[in-house]
Coordinates of C-alpha atoms in Angstrom, one line a residue:
Chain A
M1 CA -1.5 -12.1 -32.5
S2 CA -0.2 -10.2 -35.5
P3 CA 3.6 -9.4 -35.9
A4 CA 2.8 -5.8 -35.1
D5 CA 1.1 -6.8 -31.9
L6 CA 4.0 -9.1 -31.0
D7 CA 6.4 -6.1 -31.6
Q8 CA 4.2 -4.0 -29.4
M9 CA 4.2 -6.5 -26.6
Q10 CA 8.0 -6.8 -26.8
T11 CA 8.2 -3.0 -26.5
Y12 CA 5.9 -3.0 -23.5
R13 CA 8.0 -5.8 -21.9
R14 CA 11.2 -3.7 -22.4
E15 CA 9.4 -0.7 -20.9
L16 CA 8.2 -2.6 -17.9
D17 CA 11.6 -4.1 -17.3
D18 CA 13.1 -0.6 -17.5
V19 CA 10.6 0.8 -15.0
A20 CA 11.2 -2.2 -12.7
R21 CA 14.9 -1.8 -12.7
K22 CA 14.8 2.0 -12.2
S23 CA 12.5 1.4 -9.3
G24 CA 15.0 -1.0 -7.7
A25 CA 13.9 -4.5 -8.8
L26 CA 16.7 -6.9 -9.4
V27 CA 14.9 -9.4 -11.6
T28 CA 11.6 -9.6 -13.5
G29 CA 9.7 -12.4 -15.1
V30 CA 6.3 -13.1 -16.7
A31 CA 4.2 -16.1 -15.9
D32 CA 1.2 -17.4 -18.0
A33 CA -2.0 -16.9 -16.0
E34 CA -3.2 -20.3 -17.1
A35 CA -0.1 -22.0 -15.7
F36 CA -1.2 -21.7 -12.0
T37 CA -2.8 -25.2 -12.0
A38 CA -1.1 -26.0 -8.7
A39 CA -2.7 -23.0 -7.0
M40 CA -5.6 -23.4 -4.6
E41 CA -9.1 -22.6 -5.9
G42 CA -9.8 -18.9 -5.5
Q43 CA -6.1 -18.2 -5.7
R44 CA -5.7 -18.4 -9.5
P45 CA -4.9 -15.2 -11.4
T46 CA -8.1 -15.4 -13.5
E47 CA -10.2 -15.7 -10.3
L48 CA -8.7 -12.5 -9.0
L49 CA -8.7 -10.5 -12.2
P50 CA -11.2 -11.6 -14.9
G51 CA -9.4 -11.9 -18.2
C52 CA -6.0 -12.0 -16.6
K53 CA -3.5 -13.1 -19.2
T54 CA -0.1 -12.9 -17.5
V55 CA 1.5 -12.3 -14.1
F56 CA 4.4 -9.9 -14.0
V57 CA 6.8 -10.8 -11.2
L58 CA 9.4 -8.5 -9.7
G59 CA 12.1 -9.6 -7.3
G60 CA 14.7 -7.7 -5.2
A61 CA 14.9 -5.8 -1.9
Q62 CA 16.9 -8.6 -0.4
P63 CA 19.4 -8.0 2.4
R64 CA 22.5 -6.2 1.2
A65 CA 26.0 -7.7 1.3
G66 CA 26.7 -5.4 4.2
D67 CA 23.6 -6.6 6.1
W68 CA 24.8 -10.2 5.8
K69 CA 28.2 -9.2 7.1
S70 CA 27.0 -7.4 10.3
P71 CA 27.9 -9.4 13.4
S72 CA 24.7 -8.0 15.0
Y73 CA 22.0 -10.4 13.9
R74 CA 19.4 -7.9 15.1
H75 CA 20.5 -5.5 12.4
M76 CA 19.0 -7.6 9.6
E77 CA 15.8 -8.1 11.5
T78 CA 15.2 -4.4 11.3
T79 CA 16.3 -3.7 7.7
S80 CA 14.9 -6.6 5.8
T81 CA 11.4 -6.1 4.5
S82 CA 9.2 -6.9 1.5
D83 CA 7.5 -3.5 1.7
R84 CA 9.7 -1.9 -1.0
L85 CA 8.7 -4.6 -3.5
T86 CA 5.0 -4.0 -3.1
A87 CA 5.6 -0.3 -3.9
M88 CA 7.5 -1.4 -7.0
G89 CA 4.6 -3.6 -8.0
N90 CA 2.2 -0.7 -7.6
R91 CA 4.4 1.4 -9.9
I92 CA 4.3 -1.4 -12.5
A93 CA 0.5 -1.8 -12.3
Q94 CA 0.2 2.0 -12.8
H95 CA 2.5 1.8 -15.8
I96 CA 0.5 -1.1 -17.4
E97 CA -2.8 0.7 -16.9
R98 CA -1.7 4.3 -17.9
R99 CA 0.8 3.6 -20.6
C100 CA -0.4 0.3 -22.1
G101 CA -4.1 0.6 -21.4
Y102 CA -4.6 -2.9 -19.9
Y103 CA -6.0 -3.8 -16.4
A104 CA -3.4 -4.5 -13.7
V105 CA -3.6 -5.2 -10.0
T106 CA -0.8 -5.8 -7.5
V107 CA -1.3 -8.9 -5.4
P108 CA -1.6 -7.7 -1.8
P109 CA 1.3 -8.7 0.4
G110 CA -0.8 -9.7 3.4
V111 CA -2.9 -12.7 4.1
D112 CA -6.6 -13.2 3.8
R113 CA -8.9 -15.6 5.7
A114 CA -7.3 -18.5 7.4
R115 CA -4.0 -16.7 7.0
R116 CA -3.7 -17.7 3.4
P117 CA -2.2 -15.4 0.8
F118 CA -4.3 -14.0 -2.0
L119 CA -2.1 -15.6 -4.5
N120 CA 0.9 -17.8 -3.9
I121 CA 3.6 -15.3 -4.8
A122 CA 6.4 -18.0 -4.5
L123 CA 4.5 -20.0 -7.2
A124 CA 4.2 -16.9 -9.3
A125 CA 8.0 -16.3 -9.0
E126 CA 8.7 -19.9 -10.0
L127 CA 6.3 -19.9 -12.9
A128 CA 7.8 -16.6 -14.1
G129 CA 11.3 -18.0 -14.1
C130 CA 12.6 -15.7 -11.4
G131 CA 13.8 -18.6 -9.3
S132 CA 13.0 -22.1 -8.1
P133 CA 11.8 -23.5 -4.8
S134 CA 14.5 -24.4 -2.3
L135 CA 14.9 -26.9 0.5
A136 CA 14.9 -24.0 2.9
G137 CA 11.6 -22.7 1.5
P138 CA 12.2 -19.4 -0.3
V139 CA 12.3 -19.2 -4.1
L140 CA 16.0 -18.8 -4.9
H141 CA 17.2 -16.9 -8.0
P142 CA 20.2 -18.8 -9.5
E143 CA 22.5 -15.7 -9.4
H144 CA 21.2 -13.7 -6.5
G145 CA 19.7 -16.3 -4.2
F146 CA 17.2 -15.1 -1.6
M147 CA 15.1 -12.1 -2.4
Y148 CA 11.5 -10.8 -2.0
Y149 CA 8.9 -11.0 -4.7
T150 CA 5.8 -9.2 -5.7
A151 CA 3.3 -10.1 -8.5
V152 CA 1.1 -7.9 -10.7
L153 CA -1.9 -9.6 -12.4
T154 CA -2.7 -8.1 -15.8
T155 CA -4.8 -8.5 -18.9
L156 CA -1.7 -7.5 -20.9
P157 CA -0.8 -10.5 -23.1
L158 CA 3.0 -10.5 -22.8
A159 CA 5.0 -13.6 -23.8
A160 CA 5.5 -15.8 -20.7
D161 CA 9.1 -16.6 -19.6
G162 CA 8.1 -19.9 -18.0
P163 CA 9.9 -21.7 -15.2
L164 CA 13.7 -22.2 -15.0
K165 CA 15.0 -25.3 -16.8
Q166 CA 17.7 -25.8 -14.2
P167 CA 16.6 -25.3 -10.6
A168 CA 18.8 -23.0 -8.4
C169 CA 18.5 -25.4 -5.4
P170 CA 20.4 -27.6 -4.6
A171 CA 23.6 -25.8 -5.5
P172 CA 26.5 -28.1 -6.5
E173 CA 28.2 -27.4 -3.1
C174 CA 25.0 -28.7 -1.4
V175 CA 24.9 -31.8 -3.6
S176 CA 28.5 -32.6 -2.6
M177 CA 27.7 -32.1 1.1
W178 CA 24.6 -34.3 0.8
N179 CA 26.7 -37.1 -0.9
E180 CA 29.3 -36.9 1.9
A181 CA 27.2 -36.1 5.0
G182 CA 23.6 -36.8 4.2
T183 CA 22.6 -33.2 4.8
T184 CA 22.8 -29.7 3.2
P185 CA 23.9 -26.4 4.8
C186 CA 20.3 -25.2 5.4
M187 CA 19.1 -28.6 6.8
A188 CA 22.2 -28.8 9.0
T189 CA 21.7 -25.4 10.5
C190 CA 18.0 -26.0 11.3
P191 CA 17.5 -29.8 11.4
I192 CA 13.9 -30.8 11.7
D193 CA 14.7 -34.0 13.7
E194 CA 16.6 -32.0 16.3
G195 CA 14.0 -29.3 17.0
G196 CA 14.6 -27.3 13.8
C197 CA 12.4 -26.6 10.8
L198 CA 14.0 -28.2 7.7
G199 CA 14.4 -31.7 6.4
G200 CA 14.5 -33.4 3.1
K201 CA 16.3 -35.7 0.6
L202 CA 18.3 -35.2 -2.6
E203 CA 18.4 -37.8 -5.4
D204 CA 20.4 -37.5 -8.6
G205 CA 21.3 -33.9 -7.6
R206 CA 17.7 -32.8 -7.3
I207 CA 15.3 -32.3 -4.4
K208 CA 13.5 -35.6 -3.9
E209 CA 11.6 -34.7 -0.6
R210 CA 11.2 -31.6 1.5
R211 CA 10.0 -31.3 5.1
Y212 CA 9.3 -27.9 6.6
D213 CA 7.8 -27.3 10.0
V214 CA 6.0 -24.0 9.4
A215 CA 4.7 -23.7 13.0
R216 CA 8.2 -24.0 14.5
C217 CA 9.6 -21.6 11.9
T218 CA 7.0 -19.0 12.8
T219 CA 7.9 -19.1 16.4
R220 CA 11.5 -18.3 15.5
V221 CA 11.0 -16.0 12.6
H222 CA 8.3 -14.0 14.2
T223 CA 9.4 -13.6 17.8
S224 CA 8.2 -10.0 17.7
F225 CA 5.8 -8.6 15.1
I226 CA 2.1 -9.7 15.2
P227 CA 2.5 -13.2 16.5
G228 CA 4.8 -11.9 19.3
F229 CA 2.2 -9.3 20.1
Q230 CA -0.5 -11.8 20.4
K231 CA 1.6 -14.1 22.6
A232 CA 2.5 -11.2 24.9
L233 CA -1.1 -10.0 25.0
E234 CA -2.2 -13.5 26.1
A235 CA 0.4 -13.4 28.8
V236 CA -0.8 -10.0 30.0
F237 CA -4.4 -11.0 30.3
D238 CA -3.5 -14.3 32.0
E239 CA -1.4 -12.6 34.6
P240 CA -3.4 -11.9 37.8
A241 CA -0.8 -9.8 39.5
K242 CA -1.1 -6.1 38.6
E243 CA 2.6 -5.3 39.1
K244 CA 3.7 -8.3 36.9
R245 CA 1.2 -7.2 34.2
K246 CA 2.8 -3.8 34.3
M247 CA 6.2 -5.3 33.9
I248 CA 5.1 -7.4 30.9
L249 CA 3.5 -4.4 29.2
Y250 CA 6.6 -2.2 29.6
S251 CA 9.1 -4.9 28.9
S252 CA 11.6 -4.5 26.1
Q253 CA 10.0 -7.5 24.4
F254 CA 6.5 -5.9 24.3
T255 CA 8.0 -2.5 23.4
R256 CA 9.9 -4.1 20.4
T257 CA 6.8 -5.9 19.4
L258 CA 4.8 -2.7 19.2
W259 CA 7.7 -0.9 17.3
S260 CA 7.8 -3.7 14.8
M261 CA 4.0 -3.5 14.3
S262 CA 3.7 0.3 14.1
Y263 CA 6.8 0.7 11.9
S264 CA 6.0 -2.5 10.2
N265 CA 9.3 -2.6 8.4
V266 CA 11.3 -2.5 11.6
S267 CA 11.2 -6.2 12.3
Q268 CA 9.2 -8.6 10.3
G269 CA 11.4 -11.6 10.3
Q270 CA 13.9 -12.5 12.9
C271 CA 15.7 -15.6 11.6
F272 CA 17.7 -15.8 8.4
E273 CA 20.0 -18.7 9.4
C274 CA 19.0 -21.1 6.6
M275 CA 19.6 -18.3 4.1
R276 CA 22.8 -17.2 5.8
V277 CA 24.4 -20.6 5.0
C278 CA 22.9 -21.0 1.5
P279 CA 25.6 -20.9 -1.3
V280 CA 23.1 -19.7 -3.9
G281 CA 23.8 -16.0 -4.5
S282 CA 26.6 -15.9 -2.0
K283 CA 29.0 -14.5 -4.6
Q284 CA 26.8 -11.4 -4.8
R285 CA 27.5 -10.9 -1.1
D286 CA 31.2 -10.9 -1.5
L287 CA 32.2 -7.3 -1.6
R288 CA 35.1 -5.2 -0.4
Chain B
M1 CA 14.2 63.1 -8.5
L2 CA 13.8 59.5 -9.6
D3 CA 16.6 57.6 -11.1
L4 CA 15.8 56.3 -14.5
A5 CA 17.0 52.8 -13.7
E6 CA 14.7 52.7 -10.6
L7 CA 11.8 53.9 -12.7
V8 CA 12.3 51.2 -15.2
Q9 CA 12.8 48.6 -12.5
S10 CA 9.6 49.7 -10.7
A11 CA 7.7 49.4 -13.9
I12 CA 8.8 45.9 -14.8
A13 CA 9.1 44.4 -11.3
P14 CA 5.5 43.3 -11.0
D15 CA 5.7 41.5 -14.3
L16 CA 8.9 39.9 -13.4
D17 CA 7.4 38.7 -10.1
A18 CA 4.4 37.3 -11.8
T19 CA 6.5 35.6 -14.4
M20 CA 8.7 34.0 -11.7
A21 CA 5.7 33.0 -9.6
M22 CA 4.1 31.3 -12.7
A23 CA 7.4 29.5 -13.5
R24 CA 7.6 28.2 -9.9
S25 CA 4.0 27.1 -10.0
D26 CA 4.6 25.2 -13.3
D27 CA 7.8 23.7 -11.8
I28 CA 5.9 22.5 -8.7
R29 CA 3.1 21.0 -10.8
K30 CA 5.6 19.2 -13.1
L31 CA 7.5 17.8 -10.1
A32 CA 4.3 16.5 -8.5
L33 CA 2.9 15.0 -11.7
A34 CA 6.2 13.3 -12.5
A35 CA 6.3 11.9 -9.0
G36 CA 3.0 10.1 -9.7
V37 CA 0.0 12.3 -8.6
D38 CA -2.9 12.7 -11.0
V39 CA -3.9 16.3 -10.1
V40 CA -2.4 19.4 -8.6
G41 CA -4.3 22.5 -7.4
I42 CA -3.2 25.7 -5.6
A43 CA -5.4 27.7 -3.3
P44 CA -4.9 31.0 -1.5
V45 CA -5.1 30.8 2.3
D46 CA -7.9 33.4 2.6
R47 CA -10.3 30.9 1.0
W48 CA -10.4 29.0 4.3
E49 CA -11.8 32.0 6.2
E50 CA -15.3 31.4 5.0
F51 CA -15.3 27.8 6.0
V52 CA -13.2 27.1 9.1
P53 CA -13.0 28.9 12.4
P54 CA -10.0 30.9 13.5
G55 CA -7.3 28.6 14.8
S56 CA -7.8 26.0 12.0
R57 CA -6.7 28.0 9.0
P58 CA -3.5 27.4 7.1
Y59 CA -1.8 30.4 8.6
D60 CA -2.7 29.2 12.1
I61 CA -0.7 26.0 11.3
L62 CA 2.2 27.8 9.5
P63 CA 2.4 31.5 10.4
G64 CA 2.8 33.7 7.3
A65 CA 1.3 31.0 5.0
K66 CA 0.2 32.3 1.6
T67 CA -0.9 29.3 -0.4
V68 CA -1.8 25.7 -0.1
V69 CA -0.7 23.2 -2.8
V70 CA -3.0 20.2 -3.0
V71 CA -2.2 16.9 -4.8
G72 CA -4.6 14.0 -5.5
V73 CA -3.9 10.4 -6.6
R74 CA -6.2 7.6 -7.8
G75 CA -6.5 4.9 -5.2
P76 CA -7.3 1.4 -6.5
S77 CA -6.1 0.5 -9.9
A78 CA -8.7 -0.1 -12.7
G79 CA -7.8 -3.8 -12.4
A80 CA -8.6 -3.8 -8.7
W81 CA -12.1 -2.4 -9.5
Q82 CA -12.6 -5.3 -11.9
S83 CA -11.7 -8.0 -9.3
P84 CA -14.6 -10.1 -8.1
D85 CA -12.6 -10.5 -4.8
H86 CA -13.6 -7.3 -2.9
R87 CA -10.7 -7.8 -0.5
L88 CA -8.3 -7.0 -3.4
I89 CA -9.7 -3.5 -3.7
E90 CA -9.5 -3.1 0.1
M91 CA -5.8 -4.0 0.1
N92 CA -4.9 -1.9 -2.9
G93 CA -7.1 1.0 -2.0
Y94 CA -4.4 3.3 -0.8
D95 CA -0.6 3.4 -0.9
F96 CA 0.1 6.8 0.5
A97 CA 1.5 8.1 -2.8
N98 CA -0.1 11.4 -2.2
D99 CA 1.8 11.7 1.2
R100 CA 5.1 10.8 -0.4
V101 CA 4.7 13.3 -3.2
I102 CA 3.6 16.1 -0.9
H103 CA 6.9 15.7 1.0
L104 CA 8.7 16.1 -2.3
V105 CA 6.8 19.3 -3.0
A106 CA 7.5 20.7 0.5
D107 CA 11.2 19.8 0.2
H108 CA 11.4 21.4 -3.2
I109 CA 9.8 24.7 -2.1
E110 CA 12.1 25.0 0.9
R111 CA 15.3 23.9 -0.9
E112 CA 14.8 25.5 -4.3
Y113 CA 12.9 28.7 -3.4
G114 CA 13.8 29.3 0.2
Y115 CA 10.3 29.5 1.5
Q116 CA 8.8 27.6 4.4
A117 CA 6.6 24.6 3.5
I118 CA 5.0 21.9 5.6
Q119 CA 2.9 18.8 5.0
A120 CA -0.6 19.8 6.2
P121 CA -1.7 17.5 9.1
G122 CA -4.2 15.0 7.8
L123 CA -4.8 12.9 10.9
P124 CA -6.6 13.8 14.1
V125 CA -4.4 15.1 16.9
G126 CA -7.3 15.4 19.4
G127 CA -10.8 14.0 19.3
H128 CA -11.6 12.5 15.9
Q129 CA -11.4 15.6 13.8
P130 CA -8.3 16.2 11.7
A131 CA -6.4 19.4 12.3
F132 CA -6.8 20.2 8.6
S133 CA -9.4 18.9 6.2
M134 CA -7.9 17.5 3.0
M135 CA -11.4 17.4 1.6
L136 CA -11.9 21.1 2.0
A137 CA -8.4 21.8 0.7
A138 CA -9.2 19.8 -2.5
V139 CA -12.4 21.8 -3.0
L140 CA -10.7 25.2 -2.4
A141 CA -7.9 24.3 -4.8
G142 CA -10.4 23.6 -7.5
L143 CA -9.8 19.8 -7.7
G144 CA -13.3 18.6 -7.0
T145 CA -16.7 19.1 -5.2
R146 CA -18.6 17.2 -2.5
S147 CA -20.7 14.3 -3.4
F148 CA -23.7 12.4 -2.1
A149 CA -21.4 9.4 -1.4
A150 CA -20.2 10.0 2.1
N151 CA -19.3 13.6 1.1
I152 CA -16.3 12.2 -0.8
I153 CA -14.8 14.9 -3.0
L154 CA -15.1 13.9 -6.6
N155 CA -12.7 15.1 -9.2
P156 CA -14.5 15.6 -12.6
K157 CA -12.0 13.4 -14.5
Y158 CA -11.0 10.7 -12.0
G159 CA -13.8 10.6 -9.4
L160 CA -12.5 9.3 -6.1
L161 CA -9.0 10.6 -5.3
Y162 CA -6.8 10.7 -2.2
Y163 CA -5.5 14.1 -1.3
S164 CA -2.6 15.6 0.6
A165 CA -1.7 19.3 1.0
C166 CA 1.4 21.4 1.5
I167 CA 1.0 24.8 3.3
T168 CA 3.7 27.3 2.3
T169 CA 4.7 30.9 2.7
L170 CA 5.5 31.0 -1.0
E171 CA 3.0 33.1 -3.0
L172 CA 1.9 31.3 -6.1
P173 CA -0.7 31.9 -8.8
V174 CA -3.8 30.1 -7.6
D175 CA -6.5 27.9 -9.3
A176 CA -10.1 28.8 -9.5
M177 CA -12.6 26.7 -7.6
L178 CA -14.8 24.5 -9.8
E179 CA -17.9 26.4 -11.0
Q180 CA -19.7 23.3 -12.0
D181 CA -20.6 20.7 -9.3
V182 CA -19.2 17.3 -10.2
C183 CA -22.0 15.5 -8.3
P184 CA -24.7 14.7 -9.2
A185 CA -23.7 13.6 -12.7
P186 CA -26.3 14.0 -15.4
M187 CA -26.9 10.3 -15.4
C188 CA -27.5 10.3 -11.6
V189 CA -30.0 13.1 -12.0
Q190 CA -31.9 11.0 -14.5
V191 CA -31.8 7.9 -12.2
Y192 CA -32.9 10.1 -9.2
K193 CA -35.9 11.5 -11.2
A194 CA -36.9 8.0 -12.2
G195 CA -36.5 6.2 -8.9
G196 CA -35.9 8.8 -6.2
R197 CA -32.4 7.7 -5.5
T198 CA -29.0 8.2 -7.1
P199 CA -26.8 5.1 -7.8
C200 CA -24.8 5.6 -4.6
Q201 CA -27.9 6.1 -2.5
A202 CA -29.4 3.0 -4.0
A203 CA -26.3 1.0 -3.2
C204 CA -26.4 2.0 0.5
P205 CA -29.8 3.6 1.4
S206 CA -29.9 5.0 4.9
D207 CA -33.6 4.1 5.4
E208 CA -32.7 0.5 4.7
G209 CA -29.8 0.1 7.0
G210 CA -27.3 1.9 4.8
C211 CA -25.4 5.2 5.1
L212 CA -26.6 7.5 2.4
H213 CA -29.6 9.7 1.6
G214 CA -30.1 13.0 -0.1
T215 CA -32.2 15.1 -2.4
I216 CA -31.7 16.8 -5.7
G217 CA -33.3 20.2 -6.2
A218 CA -35.1 21.6 -9.2
D219 CA -31.8 23.1 -10.4
N220 CA -30.4 19.6 -10.6
R221 CA -27.9 20.3 -7.8
I222 CA -27.5 18.7 -4.4
E223 CA -30.3 20.1 -2.2
S224 CA -29.6 18.0 0.9
T225 CA -27.4 15.2 1.9
Y226 CA -27.4 12.7 4.8
Y227 CA -24.5 10.5 5.7
D228 CA -24.5 8.1 8.6
R229 CA -20.8 8.1 9.5
E230 CA -21.1 5.6 12.4
R231 CA -22.7 3.0 10.2
C232 CA -20.2 3.7 7.4
V233 CA -17.3 3.3 9.8
S234 CA -18.6 -0.1 11.0
R235 CA -18.7 -1.3 7.4
A236 CA -15.8 0.5 5.8
M237 CA -13.4 -0.2 8.7
N238 CA -13.8 -3.9 9.6
F239 CA -10.1 -4.2 9.9
G240 CA -7.9 -1.5 11.2
I241 CA -7.7 0.6 14.3
N242 CA -11.4 0.5 15.0
S243 CA -11.7 -3.3 14.8
F244 CA -8.5 -3.7 16.8
Q245 CA -10.0 -1.5 19.6
K246 CA -13.3 -3.5 19.4
G247 CA -11.5 -6.8 19.5
L248 CA -9.3 -5.7 22.4
E249 CA -12.3 -4.6 24.4
Q250 CA -13.9 -8.0 23.9
I251 CA -10.7 -9.8 24.8
A252 CA -10.3 -7.7 28.0
N253 CA -13.9 -8.4 29.0
E254 CA -13.6 -12.2 28.5
D255 CA -13.0 -14.0 31.8
D256 CA -12.3 -17.4 30.4
S257 CA -8.6 -17.8 29.6
E258 CA -9.2 -20.4 26.9
R259 CA -11.8 -18.3 25.1
R260 CA -9.5 -15.3 25.4
R261 CA -6.7 -17.2 23.8
M262 CA -9.0 -18.2 20.9
M263 CA -10.0 -14.5 20.5
I264 CA -6.4 -13.3 20.5
H265 CA -5.3 -15.8 17.9
S266 CA -8.4 -15.6 15.8
D267 CA -8.4 -14.7 12.2
F268 CA -10.3 -11.5 13.0
F269 CA -7.9 -10.2 15.6
T270 CA -4.8 -11.2 13.5
R271 CA -6.1 -9.4 10.5
S272 CA -7.0 -6.4 12.7
A273 CA -3.4 -6.3 14.0
S274 CA -2.1 -6.9 10.5
A275 CA -4.1 -4.0 9.2
I276 CA -2.5 -1.7 11.8
A277 CA 1.0 -3.1 11.2
F278 CA 0.7 -2.8 7.4
Y279 CA -1.4 0.3 7.7
K280 CA -1.8 0.6 3.9
E281 CA -2.8 -3.1 3.8
S282 CA -6.4 -2.3 4.5
V283 CA -7.5 1.2 5.3
A284 CA -11.1 0.8 4.1
Q285 CA -13.2 -2.2 3.3
C286 CA -16.2 -0.8 1.5
F287 CA -16.1 0.9 -1.9
E288 CA -19.7 0.2 -2.9
C289 CA -20.9 3.8 -3.2
M290 CA -17.9 4.5 -5.4
R291 CA -18.2 1.3 -7.4
V292 CA -21.6 2.5 -8.8
C293 CA -20.5 6.2 -9.2
P294 CA -20.3 7.2 -12.9
I295 CA -17.7 9.9 -12.3
G296 CA -14.3 8.8 -13.4
R297 CA -15.6 5.5 -14.8
A298 CA -14.2 6.2 -18.2
E299 CA -10.7 6.3 -16.7
R300 CA -11.3 2.8 -15.3
K301 CA -12.2 1.3 -18.7
L302 CA -9.2 -0.5 -20.1
K303 CA -8.5 -3.5 -22.2

């Protein structure tokens, strides 16, 4: 790439960062499309967009400081959603195509066959230096902690940021807790050996092993929304008594489930407890 | 005896009104384009009289309506069209940008100019017919013409667009309807003359289990079109409300509890429910007639 081309790419990067920030993104990063060696076959950037050079990642739309403060846990269930990030991704894709003249496509937020994502967005965030994987699961940004991410695949050959040199998890407080008590805040709040979802080990201040029970977590995080709807539907059809069926269909649980599906941002996730106790990004939640 | 000031006023008033209307029209167009739409067109309400019955015209929806502002946005990104994974284009096909912008337009007209403005209803409220056809609105606002491909309205520059409309009591300068049909493109006429089918008809021929058929007349214009909507729905809407209803019917008719459970938790039913929940996730699943359409292809050619 000539110096003029490099300058041009730097200009594009500044523009994209600017559009992302104005759209509400908190962090941005660029991953090299060739770096997705850990991704499953069919889920690599070049398999989704021929000639893909980079993956532009945006992060943000996390619960606000006020959301975390609310004593009503149901409040955050109904306000926390990744939808806004996808809209930002579309805006970035549009800018790349219309302003820079390169192909771009937003990675869809849903799942494909076998409930697998189109592209592992957590991996993209990690490879773009937006955060690092945590014991609790989500990719944590060193300063802001938990947030949602979206990824835009593009043929635009930006310079890649690469993964963080120092992982965000475990935080120093968590290492101290591990050294004293053999657990971390997130593992203590949802211990896998006591019916919870999280387990793992630290060694030399780094994650040595991680255990995560995705099935258990799903039953807690998605008590309403699509899995809740399917569970309730099963109960309805299995119920022989007409009156009881009516009760199930008009129950508050089933009603909430339908609300969460039709207004999909009403209630996508219902458990934030491992993130509530996470110290990474907690300073950002400390407001007046 | 006429007052001189009144005389002067009456002479310049029409010009002033026209200037103000033009300025408002420019203002609305700029607002919509800045908000992300690709095209804006304005139609007078009387254009509907030739095409729709009484009760379904703009002034039947908003009494006193004078004009209809129509906006159009491109659906899938050029990158999505390039993807070998067809599901990517399904999931990125539509993000309701046109709906969001039309709300801005309606808000702007009401708040800035003090005229009534509503988003035209795009979804069916009874039966399967929408209360207001966005396709017709796009044609009448000069944004495109009907095509062989499922009657989709093609814009001369961008091809497939998604449209929304705002009905308002504000009188605005209107756009002329297109004089030249967008479809068939000259290339399609050549293909038709050589093989008896246009590219879209060849991609989905109705006499071979597909949805499209049509003829081109001696004047190189559309002579007849045939579109099998039922077949198209079964292909273009594998996930969404239709597949959800189909899945639910099968579940309800299944007597065996274990099999019912499998069906409820199957990939198919989960994705159908997901397509309803994230409505924009997968509105349509077949873009094949549009994939081969030459209109707007230049706009999809990037680096």
